[in-house]
C-alpha cells in the first residue's frame, strides 16, 4: 500500500513569492491534515479536512494561507506572499475516521 | 501555551542501556497519547500509543508508563540500539470530544544511542 506522498520535497523562495504544496493521502483515508513543523519543534496543526469539508482551520493564517481538498482526495496548501517566518517543513497526514495518522515525508520550505 | 511538554530536550545513552523520555500535559480532557518517531528528512511515524484507561502499554522494547493523576507519562526504550537514534514526539488528543482527530505535539526529545 502506498503511503502519503507530497511534492515538492524542497522549495526555496524570496519573501513575497507564492508557493503551493501538494498532498496525495493513502487511498481510502477520509481525513487529511496539514501541519507546520519549524526546525527543532514538534508539528503544529494548521488545518484538517473530513472528505472535502474543512473541520478545523483555526490555526491557519487566513490572510496568506489557504488549503483545499475539492474532491475529498488530494489536497493543496498555498502560501501567498511568503515571509521568512514561514520557513519550516510542511507535513501532510491522513487517517481513516480519525484513527492513526500516517505522515508523508514533508516539504522543506526556505524563505530568504 | 504549551499543552504538551517533553524532557529532556536531548538524551544520549550507550547501546544496551534504557532510555527514558518524559512527557507531561495540562488538559485533563486528553485521553489518547501516541508517541511518534521521526528520522531526519522523514515524516513522523507512530511508534506506540496508550489510552488513559491504562497505566502501561508494552510493544517489544518500547513501554509507555502513564500516571493520570499527575498528568505524566514516559517512554522507556530498553536495550537501546544505534538505529533508535531519532527524535521522539509525545502527542495528545481528546477522544471523547469532537476534536478527536486533533493531535497536540510536544517539542520532542532527540535521542542519540552511542555504540
PDB file of N, CA, C and O in Angstrom, chain A residues 50-81:
ATOM      1  N   UNK A  50     -12.326  16.528   6.675  1.00  0.00           N
ATOM      2  CA  UNK A  50     -13.016  15.233   6.625  1.00  0.00           C
ATOM      3  C   UNK A  50     -13.713  15.222   5.280  1.00  0.00           C
ATOM      4  O   UNK A  50     -14.601  16.050   5.021  1.00  0.00           O
ATOM      5  N   UNK A  51     -13.254  14.304   4.389  1.00  0.00           N
ATOM      6  CA  UNK A  51     -13.662  14.345   2.978  1.00  0.00           C
ATOM      7  C   UNK A  51     -13.294  15.714   2.420  1.00  0.00           C
ATOM      8  O   UNK A  51     -12.165  16.136   2.564  1.00  0.00           O
ATOM      9  N   UNK A  52     -14.233  16.453   1.806  1.00  0.00           N
ATOM     10  CA  UNK A  52     -13.871  17.747   1.226  1.00  0.00           C
ATOM     11  C   UNK A  52     -14.126  18.917   2.164  1.00  0.00           C
ATOM     12  O   UNK A  52     -13.803  20.060   1.845  1.00  0.00           O
ATOM     13  N   UNK A  53     -14.704  18.640   3.353  1.00  0.00           N
ATOM     14  CA  UNK A  53     -15.082  19.710   4.269  1.00  0.00           C
ATOM     15  C   UNK A  53     -13.947  20.049   5.233  1.00  0.00           C
ATOM     16  O   UNK A  53     -13.308  19.153   5.804  1.00  0.00           O
ATOM     17  N   UNK A  54     -13.760  21.358   5.445  1.00  0.00           N
ATOM     18  CA  UNK A  54     -12.815  21.808   6.456  1.00  0.00           C
ATOM     19  C   UNK A  54     -13.429  21.606   7.830  1.00  0.00           C
ATOM     20  O   UNK A  54     -14.528  22.100   8.105  1.00  0.00           O
ATOM     21  N   UNK A  55     -12.725  20.876   8.707  1.00  0.00           N
ATOM     22  CA  UNK A  55     -13.229  20.641  10.055  1.00  0.00           C
ATOM     23  C   UNK A  55     -12.694  21.684  11.021  1.00  0.00           C
ATOM     24  O   UNK A  55     -13.410  22.188  11.877  1.00  0.00           O
ATOM     25  N   UNK A  56     -11.424  22.021  10.862  1.00  0.00           N
ATOM     26  CA  UNK A  56     -10.795  22.990  11.759  1.00  0.00           C
ATOM     27  C   UNK A  56      -9.679  23.690  11.015  1.00  0.00           C
ATOM     28  O   UNK A  56      -8.739  23.038  10.563  1.00  0.00           O
ATOM     29  N   UNK A  57      -9.790  24.988  10.853  1.00  0.00           N
ATOM     30  CA  UNK A  57      -8.701  25.768  10.245  1.00  0.00           C
ATOM     31  C   UNK A  57      -8.334  26.932  11.151  1.00  0.00           C
ATOM     32  O   UNK A  57      -7.824  27.954  10.688  1.00  0.00           O
ATOM     33  N   UNK A  58      -8.581  26.776  12.446  1.00  0.00           N
ATOM     34  CA  UNK A  58      -8.388  27.873  13.385  1.00  0.00           C
ATOM     35  C   UNK A  58      -6.927  28.308  13.510  1.00  0.00           C
ATOM     36  O   UNK A  58      -6.646  29.430  13.918  1.00  0.00           O
ATOM     37  N   UNK A  59      -5.987  27.427  13.179  1.00  0.00           N
ATOM     38  CA  UNK A  59      -4.568  27.760  13.281  1.00  0.00           C
ATOM     39  C   UNK A  59      -3.960  28.140  11.939  1.00  0.00           C
ATOM     40  O   UNK A  59      -2.752  28.337  11.844  1.00  0.00           O
ATOM     41  N   UNK A  60      -4.785  28.260  10.909  1.00  0.00           N
ATOM     42  CA  UNK A  60      -4.288  28.618   9.582  1.00  0.00           C
ATOM     43  C   UNK A  60      -4.296  30.138   9.448  1.00  0.00           C
ATOM     44  O   UNK A  60      -5.351  30.769   9.593  1.00  0.00           O
ATOM     45  N   UNK A  61      -3.101  30.754   9.187  1.00  0.00           N
ATOM     46  CA  UNK A  61      -3.067  32.213   8.989  1.00  0.00           C
ATOM     47  C   UNK A  61      -3.855  32.567   7.730  1.00  0.00           C
ATOM     48  O   UNK A  61      -3.333  32.498   6.617  1.00  0.00           O
ATOM     49  N   UNK A  62      -5.092  32.931   7.883  1.00  0.00           N
ATOM     50  CA  UNK A  62      -6.012  33.018   6.749  1.00  0.00           C
ATOM     51  C   UNK A  62      -5.683  34.135   5.768  1.00  0.00           C
ATOM     52  O   UNK A  62      -6.145  34.107   4.634  1.00  0.00           O
ATOM     53  N   UNK A  63      -4.899  35.100   6.206  1.00  0.00           N
ATOM     54  CA  UNK A  63      -4.599  36.188   5.288  1.00  0.00           C
ATOM     55  C   UNK A  63      -3.620  35.765   4.194  1.00  0.00           C
ATOM     56  O   UNK A  63      -3.622  36.360   3.110  1.00  0.00           O
ATOM     57  N   UNK A  64      -2.815  34.727   4.463  1.00  0.00           N
ATOM     58  CA  UNK A  64      -1.829  34.348   3.452  1.00  0.00           C
ATOM     59  C   UNK A  64      -1.856  32.859   3.109  1.00  0.00           C
ATOM     60  O   UNK A  64      -1.304  32.448   2.115  1.00  0.00           O
ATOM     61  N   UNK A  65      -2.467  32.061   3.956  1.00  0.00           N
ATOM     62  CA  UNK A  65      -2.506  30.613   3.746  1.00  0.00           C
ATOM     63  C   UNK A  65      -3.907  30.198   3.308  1.00  0.00           C
ATOM     64  O   UNK A  65      -4.898  30.719   3.801  1.00  0.00           O
ATOM     65  N   UNK A  66      -3.961  29.220   2.415  1.00  0.00           N
ATOM     66  CA  UNK A  66      -5.245  28.628   2.045  1.00  0.00           C
ATOM     67  C   UNK A  66      -5.033  27.145   1.766  1.00  0.00           C
ATOM     68  O   UNK A  66      -3.941  26.727   1.374  1.00  0.00           O
ATOM     69  N   UNK A  67      -6.069  26.364   1.996  1.00  0.00           N
ATOM     70  CA  UNK A  67      -5.992  24.924   1.759  1.00  0.00           C
ATOM     71  C   UNK A  67      -7.312  24.446   1.198  1.00  0.00           C
ATOM     72  O   UNK A  67      -8.371  24.893   1.634  1.00  0.00           O
ATOM     73  N   UNK A  68      -7.221  23.530   0.239  1.00  0.00           N
ATOM     74  CA  UNK A  68      -8.424  22.966  -0.377  1.00  0.00           C
ATOM     75  C   UNK A  68      -8.257  21.469  -0.541  1.00  0.00           C
ATOM     76  O   UNK A  68      -7.148  20.956  -0.669  1.00  0.00           O
ATOM     77  N   UNK A  69      -9.391  20.802  -0.593  1.00  0.00           N
ATOM     78  CA  UNK A  69      -9.438  19.365  -0.867  1.00  0.00           C
ATOM     79  C   UNK A  69     -10.745  19.127  -1.639  1.00  0.00           C
ATOM     80  O   UNK A  69     -11.695  18.552  -1.122  1.00  0.00           O
ATOM     81  N   UNK A  70     -10.796  19.572  -2.883  1.00  0.00           N
ATOM     82  CA  UNK A  70     -12.066  19.692  -3.631  1.00  0.00           C
ATOM     83  C   UNK A  70     -12.831  18.394  -3.849  1.00  0.00           C
ATOM     84  O   UNK A  70     -14.042  18.407  -3.872  1.00  0.00           O
ATOM     85  N   UNK A  71     -12.164  17.277  -4.015  1.00  0.00           N
ATOM     86  CA  UNK A  71     -12.876  16.030  -4.276  1.00  0.00           C
ATOM     87  C   UNK A  71     -12.728  15.034  -3.128  1.00  0.00           C
ATOM     88  O   UNK A  71     -13.035  13.853  -3.273  1.00  0.00           O
ATOM     89  N   UNK A  72     -12.230  15.523  -2.013  1.00  0.00           N
ATOM     90  CA  UNK A  72     -12.066  14.643  -0.866  1.00  0.00           C
ATOM     91  C   UNK A  72     -10.924  13.658  -0.997  1.00  0.00           C
ATOM     92  O   UNK A  72     -10.872  12.674  -0.254  1.00  0.00           O
ATOM     93  N   UNK A  73     -10.020  13.915  -1.936  1.00  0.00           N
ATOM     94  CA  UNK A  73      -8.848  13.035  -2.078  1.00  0.00           C
ATOM     95  C   UNK A  73      -7.586  13.868  -1.910  1.00  0.00           C
ATOM     96  O   UNK A  73      -7.172  14.113  -0.772  1.00  0.00           O
ATOM     97  N   UNK A  74      -6.982  14.342  -3.022  1.00  0.00           N
ATOM     98  CA  UNK A  74      -5.764  15.142  -2.940  1.00  0.00           C
ATOM     99  C   UNK A  74      -6.058  16.510  -2.329  1.00  0.00           C
ATOM    100  O   UNK A  74      -7.210  16.980  -2.322  1.00  0.00           O
ATOM    101  N   UNK A  75      -4.988  17.152  -1.857  1.00  0.00           N
ATOM    102  CA  UNK A  75      -5.146  18.464  -1.238  1.00  0.00           C
ATOM    103  C   UNK A  75      -3.984  19.360  -1.631  1.00  0.00           C
ATOM    104  O   UNK A  75      -2.882  18.888  -1.922  1.00  0.00           O
ATOM    105  N   UNK A  76      -4.251  20.670  -1.641  1.00  0.00           N
ATOM    106  CA  UNK A  76      -3.226  21.670  -1.923  1.00  0.00           C
ATOM    107  C   UNK A  76      -3.232  22.706  -0.816  1.00  0.00           C
ATOM    108  O   UNK A  76      -4.285  23.200  -0.412  1.00  0.00           O
ATOM    109  N   UNK A  77      -2.033  23.025  -0.328  1.00  0.00           N
ATOM    110  CA  UNK A  77      -1.828  24.096   0.641  1.00  0.00           C
ATOM    111  C   UNK A  77      -1.046  25.187  -0.072  1.00  0.00           C
ATOM    112  O   UNK A  77      -0.018  24.914  -0.686  1.00  0.00           O
ATOM    113  N   UNK A  78      -1.538  26.419  -0.010  1.00  0.00           N
ATOM    114  CA  UNK A  78      -0.902  27.521  -0.722  1.00  0.00           C
ATOM    115  C   UNK A  78      -0.548  28.637   0.241  1.00  0.00           C
ATOM    116  O   UNK A  78      -1.329  28.961   1.144  1.00  0.00           O
ATOM    117  N   UNK A  79       0.632  29.196   0.035  1.00  0.00           N
ATOM    118  CA  UNK A  79       1.054  30.375   0.786  1.00  0.00           C
ATOM    119  C   UNK A  79       1.213  31.524  -0.206  1.00  0.00           C
ATOM    120  O   UNK A  79       1.979  31.427  -1.151  1.00  0.00           O
ATOM    121  N   UNK A  80       0.428  32.561   0.018  1.00  0.00           N
ATOM    122  CA  UNK A  80       0.576  33.777  -0.787  1.00  0.00           C
ATOM    123  C   UNK A  80       1.549  34.673  -0.061  1.00  0.00           C
ATOM    124  O   UNK A  80       1.496  34.802   1.151  1.00  0.00           O
ATOM    125  N   UNK A  81       2.452  35.322  -0.785  1.00  0.00           N
ATOM    126  CA  UNK A  81       3.335  36.302  -0.182  1.00  0.00           C
ATOM    127  C   UNK A  81       4.055  35.748   1.049  1.00  0.00           C
ATOM    128  O   UNK A  81       3.806  36.166   2.184  1.00  0.00           O
TER     129      UNK A  81
END
